[in-house]
């Protein structure tokens, strides 16, 4: 597939972002353009922000939706979410109804459903948006076998699963006991190095900076 000459960061639908429409009911809108942008920005071998950690996702169907629905979980605002499909853990009819909705959005059942907050994304700078998208992509993992090797299903396609966060810790614990005792040294070391992704690369997949200099 030919890549577009310039990648433009996908913009959420205006009616999901307009804060004057607070009375608007919760909506979910499929976003095939976001899926295409993710492939071109992160997944293809020659993508400007290519990340080999997501290699298995070239064999995955990603369903993407925007939403205007507020979501607060464990006292934190949820900006994005990755879920393994088909949906589980609900009653028979609720599950069948959800499956029908998702298949009507995407034409078939995707391997993962990624949901992004439209108002939050609209207010993010390019680096923050790319970081949010890659955060959700990192949740979309390929299962491993007992030897730590990538796991495949009987039909030869990857066995997918949701990967948890690398770090689950409180700032207060790190402040009191140190990064080593809290087991977060890899995160601290990564944070102390310069980011691997530079501003110029991000401009290449978002287009904002290109527009500014034009
Ligand atoms: Zn997460």
JSON list of C-alpha atoms and ligand atoms in Angstrom, two decimals:
[
{"chain": "A", "resi": 1, "resn": "UNK", "atom": "CA", "xyz": [0.00, 0.00, 0.00]},
{"chain": "A", "resi": 2, "resn": "UNK", "atom": "CA", "xyz": [1.38, 3.43, -0.95]},
{"chain": "A", "resi": 3, "resn": "UNK", "atom": "CA", "xyz": [1.97, 5.80, 1.90]},
{"chain": "A", "resi": 4, "resn": "UNK", "atom": "CA", "xyz": [0.51, 9.31, 1.73]},
{"chain": "A", "resi": 5, "resn": "UNK", "atom": "CA", "xyz": [3.13, 12.02, 1.11]},
{"chain": "A", "resi": 6, "resn": "UNK", "atom": "CA", "xyz": [2.27, 13.81, 4.34]},
{"chain": "A", "resi": 7, "resn": "UNK", "atom": "CA", "xyz": [0.78, 12.21, 7.39]},
{"chain": "A", "resi": 8, "resn": "UNK", "atom": "CA", "xyz": [-1.79, 14.30, 9.15]},
{"chain": "A", "resi": 9, "resn": "UNK", "atom": "CA", "xyz": [-2.67, 13.63, 12.74]},
{"chain": "A", "resi": 10, "resn": "UNK", "atom": "CA", "xyz": [-6.33, 12.52, 12.83]},
{"chain": "A", "resi": 11, "resn": "UNK", "atom": "CA", "xyz": [-8.74, 15.09, 14.21]},
{"chain": "A", "resi": 12, "resn": "UNK", "atom": "CA", "xyz": [-11.70, 13.93, 16.32]},
{"chain": "A", "resi": 13, "resn": "UNK", "atom": "CA", "xyz": [-15.20, 14.82, 15.02]},
{"chain": "A", "resi": 14, "resn": "UNK", "atom": "CA", "xyz": [-16.08, 18.41, 15.98]},
{"chain": "A", "resi": 15, "resn": "UNK", "atom": "CA", "xyz": [-19.45, 17.50, 17.48]},
{"chain": "A", "resi": 16, "resn": "UNK", "atom": "CA", "xyz": [-17.71, 15.22, 19.99]},
{"chain": "A", "resi": 17, "resn": "UNK", "atom": "CA", "xyz": [-15.35, 17.99, 21.07]},
{"chain": "A", "resi": 18, "resn": "UNK", "atom": "CA", "xyz": [-17.68, 21.01, 21.29]},
{"chain": "A", "resi": 19, "resn": "UNK", "atom": "CA", "xyz": [-17.91, 21.80, 25.00]},
{"chain": "A", "resi": 20, "resn": "UNK", "atom": "CA", "xyz": [-21.05, 23.87, 24.38]},
{"chain": "A", "resi": 21, "resn": "UNK", "atom": "CA", "xyz": [-22.91, 20.68, 23.62]},
{"chain": "A", "resi": 22, "resn": "UNK", "atom": "CA", "xyz": [-22.68, 19.39, 27.17]},
{"chain": "A", "resi": 23, "resn": "UNK", "atom": "CA", "xyz": [-26.22, 18.14, 26.88]},
{"chain": "A", "resi": 24, "resn": "UNK", "atom": "CA", "xyz": [-25.13, 15.85, 24.02]},
{"chain": "A", "resi": 25, "resn": "UNK", "atom": "CA", "xyz": [-25.58, 12.19, 24.93]},
{"chain": "A", "resi": 26, "resn": "UNK", "atom": "CA", "xyz": [-22.60, 9.86, 25.09]},
{"chain": "A", "resi": 27, "resn": "UNK", "atom": "CA", "xyz": [-21.54, 8.89, 21.59]},
{"chain": "A", "resi": 28, "resn": "UNK", "atom": "CA", "xyz": [-19.02, 6.46, 20.05]},
{"chain": "A", "resi": 29, "resn": "UNK", "atom": "CA", "xyz": [-17.87, 7.08, 16.49]},
{"chain": "A", "resi": 30, "resn": "UNK", "atom": "CA", "xyz": [-15.70, 4.59, 14.53]},
{"chain": "A", "resi": 31, "resn": "UNK", "atom": "CA", "xyz": [-12.48, 6.14, 13.23]},
{"chain": "A", "resi": 32, "resn": "UNK", "atom": "CA", "xyz": [-10.97, 4.18, 10.32]},
{"chain": "A", "resi": 33, "resn": "UNK", "atom": "CA", "xyz": [-8.71, 7.18, 9.59]},
{"chain": "A", "resi": 34, "resn": "UNK", "atom": "CA", "xyz": [-7.04, 6.74, 13.00]},
{"chain": "A", "resi": 35, "resn": "UNK", "atom": "CA", "xyz": [-6.33, 3.09, 12.22]},
{"chain": "A", "resi": 36, "resn": "UNK", "atom": "CA", "xyz": [-4.76, 4.08, 8.90]},
{"chain": "A", "resi": 37, "resn": "UNK", "atom": "CA", "xyz": [-2.68, 6.79, 10.59]},
{"chain": "A", "resi": 38, "resn": "UNK", "atom": "CA", "xyz": [-1.46, 4.32, 13.24]},
{"chain": "A", "resi": 39, "resn": "UNK", "atom": "CA", "xyz": [-0.28, 1.95, 10.48]},
{"chain": "A", "resi": 40, "resn": "UNK", "atom": "CA", "xyz": [1.50, 4.71, 8.58]},
{"chain": "A", "resi": 41, "resn": "UNK", "atom": "CA", "xyz": [2.99, 6.39, 11.65]},
{"chain": "A", "resi": 42, "resn": "UNK", "atom": "CA", "xyz": [4.00, 3.41, 13.85]},
{"chain": "A", "resi": 43, "resn": "UNK", "atom": "CA", "xyz": [3.50, -0.02, 12.28]},
{"chain": "A", "resi": 44, "resn": "UNK", "atom": "CA", "xyz": [4.99, -0.16, 8.78]},
{"chain": "A", "resi": 45, "resn": "UNK", "atom": "CA", "xyz": [8.72, -0.93, 8.65]},
{"chain": "A", "resi": 46, "resn": "UNK", "atom": "CA", "xyz": [9.44, 2.47, 7.12]},
{"chain": "A", "resi": 47, "resn": "UNK", "atom": "CA", "xyz": [6.99, 4.38, 9.32]},
{"chain": "A", "resi": 48, "resn": "UNK", "atom": "CA", "xyz": [8.50, 7.60, 10.72]},
{"chain": "A", "resi": 49, "resn": "UNK", "atom": "CA", "xyz": [7.83, 6.52, 14.33]},
{"chain": "A", "resi": 50, "resn": "UNK", "atom": "CA", "xyz": [8.19, 2.78, 13.64]},
{"chain": "A", "resi": 51, "resn": "UNK", "atom": "CA", "xyz": [8.30, 0.74, 16.85]},
{"chain": "A", "resi": 52, "resn": "UNK", "atom": "CA", "xyz": [9.29, -2.95, 16.52]},
{"chain": "A", "resi": 53, "resn": "UNK", "atom": "CA", "xyz": [7.54, -3.61, 19.86]},
{"chain": "A", "resi": 54, "resn": "UNK", "atom": "CA", "xyz": [4.26, -3.44, 17.90]},
{"chain": "A", "resi": 55, "resn": "UNK", "atom": "CA", "xyz": [5.39, -5.80, 15.09]},
{"chain": "A", "resi": 56, "resn": "UNK", "atom": "CA", "xyz": [2.65, -8.36, 15.86]},
{"chain": "A", "resi": 57, "resn": "UNK", "atom": "CA", "xyz": [-0.02, -5.69, 15.27]},
{"chain": "A", "resi": 58, "resn": "UNK", "atom": "CA", "xyz": [0.60, -5.90, 11.51]},
{"chain": "A", "resi": 59, "resn": "UNK", "atom": "CA", "xyz": [-1.37, -9.16, 11.81]},
{"chain": "A", "resi": 60, "resn": "UNK", "atom": "CA", "xyz": [-4.06, -7.61, 14.03]},
{"chain": "A", "resi": 61, "resn": "UNK", "atom": "CA", "xyz": [-7.33, -5.93, 13.19]},
{"chain": "A", "resi": 62, "resn": "UNK", "atom": "CA", "xyz": [-7.57, -2.72, 15.23]},
{"chain": "A", "resi": 63, "resn": "UNK", "atom": "CA", "xyz": [-11.00, -1.17, 15.68]},
{"chain": "A", "resi": 64, "resn": "UNK", "atom": "CA", "xyz": [-10.77, 2.48, 16.75]},
{"chain": "A", "resi": 65, "resn": "UNK", "atom": "CA", "xyz": [-13.53, 4.69, 18.15]},
{"chain": "A", "resi": 66, "resn": "UNK", "atom": "CA", "xyz": [-13.70, 8.26, 19.40]},
{"chain": "A", "resi": 67, "resn": "UNK", "atom": "CA", "xyz": [-16.00, 9.09, 22.30]},
{"chain": "A", "resi": 68, "resn": "UNK", "atom": "CA", "xyz": [-17.22, 12.21, 24.12]},
{"chain": "A", "resi": 69, "resn": "UNK", "atom": "CA", "xyz": [-18.15, 10.12, 27.16]},
{"chain": "A", "resi": 70, "resn": "UNK", "atom": "CA", "xyz": [-16.44, 11.07, 30.43]},
{"chain": "A", "resi": 71, "resn": "UNK", "atom": "CA", "xyz": [-14.80, 8.11, 32.11]},
{"chain": "A", "resi": 72, "resn": "UNK", "atom": "CA", "xyz": [-13.34, 8.30, 35.59]},
{"chain": "A", "resi": 73, "resn": "UNK", "atom": "CA", "xyz": [-11.96, 5.06, 37.03]},
{"chain": "A", "resi": 74, "resn": "UNK", "atom": "CA", "xyz": [-10.19, 4.68, 40.34]},
{"chain": "A", "resi": 75, "resn": "UNK", "atom": "CA", "xyz": [-10.25, 8.48, 40.76]},
{"chain": "A", "resi": 76, "resn": "UNK", "atom": "CA", "xyz": [-8.36, 9.00, 37.49]},
{"chain": "A", "resi": 77, "resn": "UNK", "atom": "CA", "xyz": [-9.66, 10.33, 34.17]},
{"chain": "A", "resi": 78, "resn": "UNK", "atom": "CA", "xyz": [-9.47, 7.72, 31.42]},
{"chain": "A", "resi": 79, "resn": "UNK", "atom": "CA", "xyz": [-8.19, 9.21, 28.14]},
{"chain": "A", "resi": 80, "resn": "UNK", "atom": "CA", "xyz": [-7.93, 5.98, 26.19]},
{"chain": "A", "resi": 81, "resn": "UNK", "atom": "CA", "xyz": [-8.65, 2.28, 26.56]},
{"chain": "A", "resi": 82, "resn": "UNK", "atom": "CA", "xyz": [-7.61, -0.91, 24.82]},
{"chain": "A", "resi": 83, "resn": "UNK", "atom": "CA", "xyz": [-9.82, -4.01, 24.97]},
{"chain": "A", "resi": 84, "resn": "UNK", "atom": "CA", "xyz": [-9.43, -7.52, 23.60]},
{"chain": "A", "resi": 85, "resn": "UNK", "atom": "CA", "xyz": [-12.28, -8.50, 21.30]},
{"chain": "A", "resi": 86, "resn": "UNK", "atom": "CA", "xyz": [-14.82, -10.02, 21.17]},
{"chain": "A", "resi": 87, "resn": "UNK", "atom": "CA", "xyz": [-16.14, -8.46, 24.39]},
{"chain": "A", "resi": 88, "resn": "UNK", "atom": "CA", "xyz": [-16.38, -10.82, 27.35]},
{"chain": "A", "resi": 89, "resn": "UNK", "atom": "CA", "xyz": [-17.72, -10.73, 30.87]},
{"chain": "A", "resi": 90, "resn": "UNK", "atom": "CA", "xyz": [-21.29, -9.68, 30.25]},
{"chain": "A", "resi": 91, "resn": "UNK", "atom": "CA", "xyz": [-24.65, -11.39, 29.96]},
{"chain": "A", "resi": 92, "resn": "UNK", "atom": "CA", "xyz": [-25.45, -13.39, 26.82]},
{"chain": "A", "resi": 93, "resn": "UNK", "atom": "CA", "xyz": [-27.70, -10.77, 25.23]},
{"chain": "A", "resi": 94, "resn": "UNK", "atom": "CA", "xyz": [-25.58, -7.78, 26.26]},
{"chain": "A", "resi": 95, "resn": "UNK", "atom": "CA", "xyz": [-22.55, -9.50, 24.74]},
{"chain": "A", "resi": 96, "resn": "UNK", "atom": "CA", "xyz": [-24.38, -10.43, 21.52]},
{"chain": "A", "resi": 97, "resn": "UNK", "atom": "CA", "xyz": [-25.69, -6.85, 21.24]},
{"chain": "A", "resi": 98, "resn": "UNK", "atom": "CA", "xyz": [-22.19, -5.43, 21.75]},
{"chain": "A", "resi": 99, "resn": "UNK", "atom": "CA", "xyz": [-20.76, -7.83, 19.15]},
{"chain": "A", "resi": 100, "resn": "UNK", "atom": "CA", "xyz": [-23.43, -6.77, 16.64]},
{"chain": "A", "resi": 101, "resn": "UNK", "atom": "CA", "xyz": [-22.62, -3.07, 17.23]},
{"chain": "A", "resi": 102, "resn": "UNK", "atom": "CA", "xyz": [-18.88, -3.57, 16.82]},
{"chain": "A", "resi": 103, "resn": "UNK", "atom": "CA", "xyz": [-19.27, -5.70, 13.67]},
{"chain": "A", "resi": 104, "resn": "UNK", "atom": "CA", "xyz": [-21.55, -3.07, 12.15]},
{"chain": "A", "resi": 105, "resn": "UNK", "atom": "CA", "xyz": [-18.91, -0.41, 12.86]},
{"chain": "A", "resi": 106, "resn": "UNK", "atom": "CA", "xyz": [-15.94, -2.28, 11.39]},
{"chain": "A", "resi": 107, "resn": "UNK", "atom": "CA", "xyz": [-17.42, -4.87, 9.02]},
{"chain": "A", "resi": 108, "resn": "UNK", "atom": "CA", "xyz": [-16.07, -7.74, 11.13]},
{"chain": "A", "resi": 109, "resn": "UNK", "atom": "CA", "xyz": [-14.93, -8.38, 14.69]},
{"chain": "A", "resi": 110, "resn": "UNK", "atom": "CA", "xyz": [-11.53, -6.70, 15.29]},
{"chain": "A", "resi": 111, "resn": "UNK", "atom": "CA", "xyz": [-8.86, -8.26, 17.51]},
{"chain": "A", "resi": 112, "resn": "UNK", "atom": "CA", "xyz": [-8.65, -5.13, 19.66]},
{"chain": "A", "resi": 113, "resn": "UNK", "atom": "CA", "xyz": [-10.96, -2.17, 20.28]},
{"chain": "A", "resi": 114, "resn": "UNK", "atom": "CA", "xyz": [-9.21, 1.11, 21.09]},
{"chain": "A", "resi": 115, "resn": "UNK", "atom": "CA", "xyz": [-11.31, 3.96, 22.46]},
{"chain": "A", "resi": 116, "resn": "UNK", "atom": "CA", "xyz": [-9.99, 7.52, 22.67]},
{"chain": "A", "resi": 117, "resn": "UNK", "atom": "CA", "xyz": [-11.52, 10.54, 24.39]},
{"chain": "A", "resi": 118, "resn": "UNK", "atom": "CA", "xyz": [-12.23, 13.08, 21.64]},
{"chain": "A", "resi": 119, "resn": "UNK", "atom": "CA", "xyz": [-12.22, 16.18, 23.92]},
{"chain": "A", "resi": 120, "resn": "UNK", "atom": "CA", "xyz": [-8.94, 15.09, 25.55]},
{"chain": "A", "resi": 121, "resn": "UNK", "atom": "CA", "xyz": [-7.23, 14.30, 22.24]},
{"chain": "A", "resi": 122, "resn": "UNK", "atom": "CA", "xyz": [-8.33, 17.63, 20.76]},
{"chain": "A", "resi": 123, "resn": "UNK", "atom": "CA", "xyz": [-6.59, 19.46, 23.59]},
{"chain": "A", "resi": 124, "resn": "UNK", "atom": "CA", "xyz": [-3.32, 17.51, 23.38]},
{"chain": "A", "resi": 125, "resn": "UNK", "atom": "CA", "xyz": [-0.09, 18.59, 21.74]},
{"chain": "A", "resi": 126, "resn": "UNK", "atom": "CA", "xyz": [1.28, 16.19, 19.11]},
{"chain": "A", "resi": 127, "resn": "UNK", "atom": "CA", "xyz": [3.77, 14.43, 21.39]},
{"chain": "A", "resi": 128, "resn": "UNK", "atom": "CA", "xyz": [1.13, 13.80, 24.06]},
{"chain": "A", "resi": 129, "resn": "UNK", "atom": "CA", "xyz": [-1.29, 12.41, 21.49]},
{"chain": "A", "resi": 130, "resn": "UNK", "atom": "CA", "xyz": [1.36, 10.08, 20.02]},
{"chain": "A", "resi": 131, "resn": "UNK", "atom": "CA", "xyz": [2.25, 8.95, 23.55]},
{"chain": "A", "resi": 132, "resn": "UNK", "atom": "CA", "xyz": [-1.41, 8.23, 24.32]},
{"chain": "A", "resi": 133, "resn": "UNK", "atom": "CA", "xyz": [-1.84, 6.21, 21.12]},
{"chain": "A", "resi": 134, "resn": "UNK", "atom": "CA", "xyz": [1.33, 4.20, 21.74]},
{"chain": "A", "resi": 135, "resn": "UNK", "atom": "CA", "xyz": [0.26, 3.63, 25.36]},
{"chain": "A", "resi": 136, "resn": "UNK", "atom": "CA", "xyz": [-2.85, 1.87, 24.08]},
{"chain": "A", "resi": 137, "resn": "UNK", "atom": "CA", "xyz": [-0.86, 0.01, 21.39]},
{"chain": "A", "resi": 138, "resn": "UNK", "atom": "CA", "xyz": [1.46, -1.33, 24.12]},
{"chain": "A", "resi": 139, "resn": "UNK", "atom": "CA", "xyz": [-1.60, -2.83, 25.83]},
{"chain": "A", "resi": 140, "resn": "UNK", "atom": "CA", "xyz": [-2.33, -4.75, 22.60]},
{"chain": "A", "resi": 141, "resn": "UNK", "atom": "CA", "xyz": [0.10, -7.64, 23.02]},
{"chain": "A", "resi": 142, "resn": "UNK", "atom": "CA", "xyz": [0.79, -11.07, 21.61]},
{"chain": "A", "resi": 143, "resn": "UNK", "atom": "CA", "xyz": [0.59, -13.79, 24.25]},
{"chain": "A", "resi": 144, "resn": "UNK", "atom": "CA", "xyz": [3.76, -15.76, 25.03]},
{"chain": "A", "resi": 145, "resn": "UNK", "atom": "CA", "xyz": [4.16, -19.46, 25.78]},
{"chain": "A", "resi": 146, "resn": "UNK", "atom": "CA", "xyz": [5.87, -20.97, 28.83]},
{"chain": "A", "resi": 147, "resn": "UNK", "atom": "CA", "xyz": [9.25, -20.41, 27.18]},
{"chain": "A", "resi": 148, "resn": "UNK", "atom": "CA", "xyz": [8.51, -16.72, 26.60]},
{"chain": "A", "resi": 149, "resn": "UNK", "atom": "CA", "xyz": [8.12, -17.20, 22.85]},
{"chain": "A", "resi": 150, "resn": "UNK", "atom": "CA", "xyz": [5.28, -15.53, 20.87]},
{"chain": "A", "resi": 151, "resn": "UNK", "atom": "CA", "xyz": [2.16, -17.68, 20.98]},
{"chain": "A", "resi": 152, "resn": "UNK", "atom": "CA", "xyz": [0.09, -18.56, 17.92]},
{"chain": "A", "resi": 153, "resn": "UNK", "atom": "CA", "xyz": [-3.35, -20.05, 17.52]},
{"chain": "A", "resi": 154, "resn": "UNK", "atom": "CA", "xyz": [-3.97, -23.37, 15.76]},
{"chain": "A", "resi": 155, "resn": "UNK", "atom": "CA", "xyz": [-4.65, -21.54, 12.50]},
{"chain": "A", "resi": 156, "resn": "UNK", "atom": "CA", "xyz": [-1.20, -19.92, 12.64]},
{"chain": "A", "resi": 157, "resn": "UNK", "atom": "CA", "xyz": [-2.42, -16.41, 13.49]},
{"chain": "A", "resi": 158, "resn": "UNK", "atom": "CA", "xyz": [-1.04, -14.65, 16.59]},
{"chain": "A", "resi": 159, "resn": "UNK", "atom": "CA", "xyz": [-2.72, -15.25, 19.95]},
{"chain": "A", "resi": 160, "resn": "UNK", "atom": "CA", "xyz": [-3.50, -11.79, 21.25]},
{"chain": "A", "resi": 161, "resn": "UNK", "atom": "CA", "xyz": [-3.91, -10.56, 24.82]},
{"chain": "A", "resi": 162, "resn": "UNK", "atom": "CA", "xyz": [-3.89, -7.40, 26.93]},
{"chain": "A", "resi": 163, "resn": "UNK", "atom": "CA", "xyz": [-0.58, -6.50, 28.57]},
{"chain": "A", "resi": 164, "resn": "UNK", "atom": "CA", "xyz": [-0.65, -4.65, 31.90]},
{"chain": "A", "resi": 165, "resn": "UNK", "atom": "CA", "xyz": [1.41, -1.56, 32.71]},
{"chain": "A", "resi": 166, "resn": "UNK", "atom": "CA", "xyz": [5.16, -1.94, 33.33]},
{"chain": "A", "resi": 167, "resn": "UNK", "atom": "CA", "xyz": [4.91, 0.23, 36.44]},
{"chain": "A", "resi": 168, "resn": "UNK", "atom": "CA", "xyz": [2.11, 0.34, 39.02]},
{"chain": "A", "resi": 169, "resn": "UNK", "atom": "CA", "xyz": [3.37, 2.46, 41.90]},
{"chain": "A", "resi": 170, "resn": "UNK", "atom": "CA", "xyz": [2.55, 5.51, 44.01]},
{"chain": "A", "resi": 171, "resn": "UNK", "atom": "CA", "xyz": [4.73, 8.63, 43.82]},
{"chain": "A", "resi": 172, "resn": "UNK", "atom": "CA", "xyz": [4.55, 8.70, 47.63]},
{"chain": "A", "resi": 173, "resn": "UNK", "atom": "CA", "xyz": [6.09, 5.23, 47.92]},
{"chain": "A", "resi": 174, "resn": "UNK", "atom": "CA", "xyz": [8.95, 6.12, 45.56]},
{"chain": "A", "resi": 175, "resn": "UNK", "atom": "CA", "xyz": [9.51, 9.39, 47.47]},
{"chain": "A", "resi": 176, "resn": "UNK", "atom": "CA", "xyz": [9.68, 7.55, 50.81]},
{"chain": "A", "resi": 177, "resn": "UNK", "atom": "CA", "xyz": [11.56, 4.37, 49.92]},
{"chain": "A", "resi": 178, "resn": "UNK", "atom": "CA", "xyz": [13.38, 5.15, 46.65]},
{"chain": "A", "resi": 179, "resn": "UNK", "atom": "CA", "xyz": [13.02, 3.87, 43.11]},
{"chain": "A", "resi": 180, "resn": "UNK", "atom": "CA", "xyz": [15.01, 0.70, 43.72]},
{"chain": "A", "resi": 181, "resn": "UNK", "atom": "CA", "xyz": [12.98, -0.49, 46.72]},
{"chain": "A", "resi": 182, "resn": "UNK", "atom": "CA", "xyz": [9.79, 0.37, 44.83]},
{"chain": "A", "resi": 183, "resn": "UNK", "atom": "CA", "xyz": [10.99, -1.69, 41.84]},
{"chain": "A", "resi": 184, "resn": "UNK", "atom": "CA", "xyz": [10.66, 1.12, 39.30]},
{"chain": "A", "resi": 185, "resn": "UNK", "atom": "CA", "xyz": [14.32, 1.56, 38.28]},
{"chain": "A", "resi": 186, "resn": "UNK", "atom": "CA", "xyz": [13.78, 0.66, 34.57]},
{"chain": "A", "resi": 187, "resn": "UNK", "atom": "CA", "xyz": [11.17, 3.43, 34.36]},
{"chain": "A", "resi": 188, "resn": "UNK", "atom": "CA", "xyz": [13.42, 5.94, 36.14]},
{"chain": "A", "resi": 189, "resn": "UNK", "atom": "CA", "xyz": [16.35, 5.07, 33.84]},
{"chain": "A", "resi": 190, "resn": "UNK", "atom": "CA", "xyz": [14.17, 5.45, 30.74]},
{"chain": "A", "resi": 191, "resn": "UNK", "atom": "CA", "xyz": [12.87, 8.80, 32.00]},
{"chain": "A", "resi": 192, "resn": "UNK", "atom": "CA", "xyz": [16.42, 10.08, 32.60]},
{"chain": "A", "resi": 193, "resn": "UNK", "atom": "CA", "xyz": [17.50, 9.38, 29.01]},
{"chain": "A", "resi": 194, "resn": "UNK", "atom": "CA", "xyz": [16.61, 11.76, 26.20]},
{"chain": "A", "resi": 195, "resn": "UNK", "atom": "CA", "xyz": [13.41, 10.69, 24.40]},
{"chain": "A", "resi": 196, "resn": "UNK", "atom": "CA", "xyz": [14.07, 8.38, 21.43]},
{"chain": "A", "resi": 197, "resn": "UNK", "atom": "CA", "xyz": [11.43, 10.23, 19.44]},
{"chain": "A", "resi": 198, "resn": "UNK", "atom": "CA", "xyz": [12.41, 13.78, 18.52]},
{"chain": "A", "resi": 199, "resn": "UNK", "atom": "CA", "xyz": [10.12, 16.72, 17.82]},
{"chain": "A", "resi": 200, "resn": "UNK", "atom": "CA", "xyz": [10.99, 16.59, 14.11]},
{"chain": "A", "resi": 201, "resn": "UNK", "atom": "CA", "xyz": [9.80, 12.97, 13.81]},
{"chain": "A", "resi": 202, "resn": "UNK", "atom": "CA", "xyz": [6.55, 13.82, 15.55]},
{"chain": "A", "resi": 203, "resn": "UNK", "atom": "CA", "xyz": [6.02, 16.73, 13.19]},
{"chain": "A", "resi": 204, "resn": "UNK", "atom": "CA", "xyz": [6.40, 14.22, 10.36]},
{"chain": "A", "resi": 205, "resn": "UNK", "atom": "CA", "xyz": [3.40, 12.20, 11.48]},
{"chain": "A", "resi": 206, "resn": "UNK", "atom": "CA", "xyz": [1.29, 15.05, 12.79]},
{"chain": "A", "resi": 207, "resn": "UNK", "atom": "CA", "xyz": [1.87, 17.82, 10.32]},
{"chain": "A", "resi": 208, "resn": "UNK", "atom": "CA", "xyz": [1.28, 20.60, 12.86]},
{"chain": "A", "resi": 209, "resn": "UNK", "atom": "CA", "xyz": [4.85, 21.90, 12.87]},
{"chain": "A", "resi": 210, "resn": "UNK", "atom": "CA", "xyz": [5.03, 21.58, 9.07]},
{"chain": "A", "resi": 211, "resn": "UNK", "atom": "CA", "xyz": [2.03, 23.85, 8.79]},
{"chain": "A", "resi": 212, "resn": "UNK", "atom": "CA", "xyz": [3.63, 26.36, 11.17]},
{"chain": "A", "resi": 213, "resn": "UNK", "atom": "CA", "xyz": [6.77, 26.76, 9.09]},
{"chain": "A", "resi": 214, "resn": "UNK", "atom": "CA", "xyz": [4.94, 26.77, 5.76]},
{"chain": "B", "resi": 1, "resn": "LIG", "atom": "ZN1", "xyz": [-2.97, 1.83, 30.22]}
]
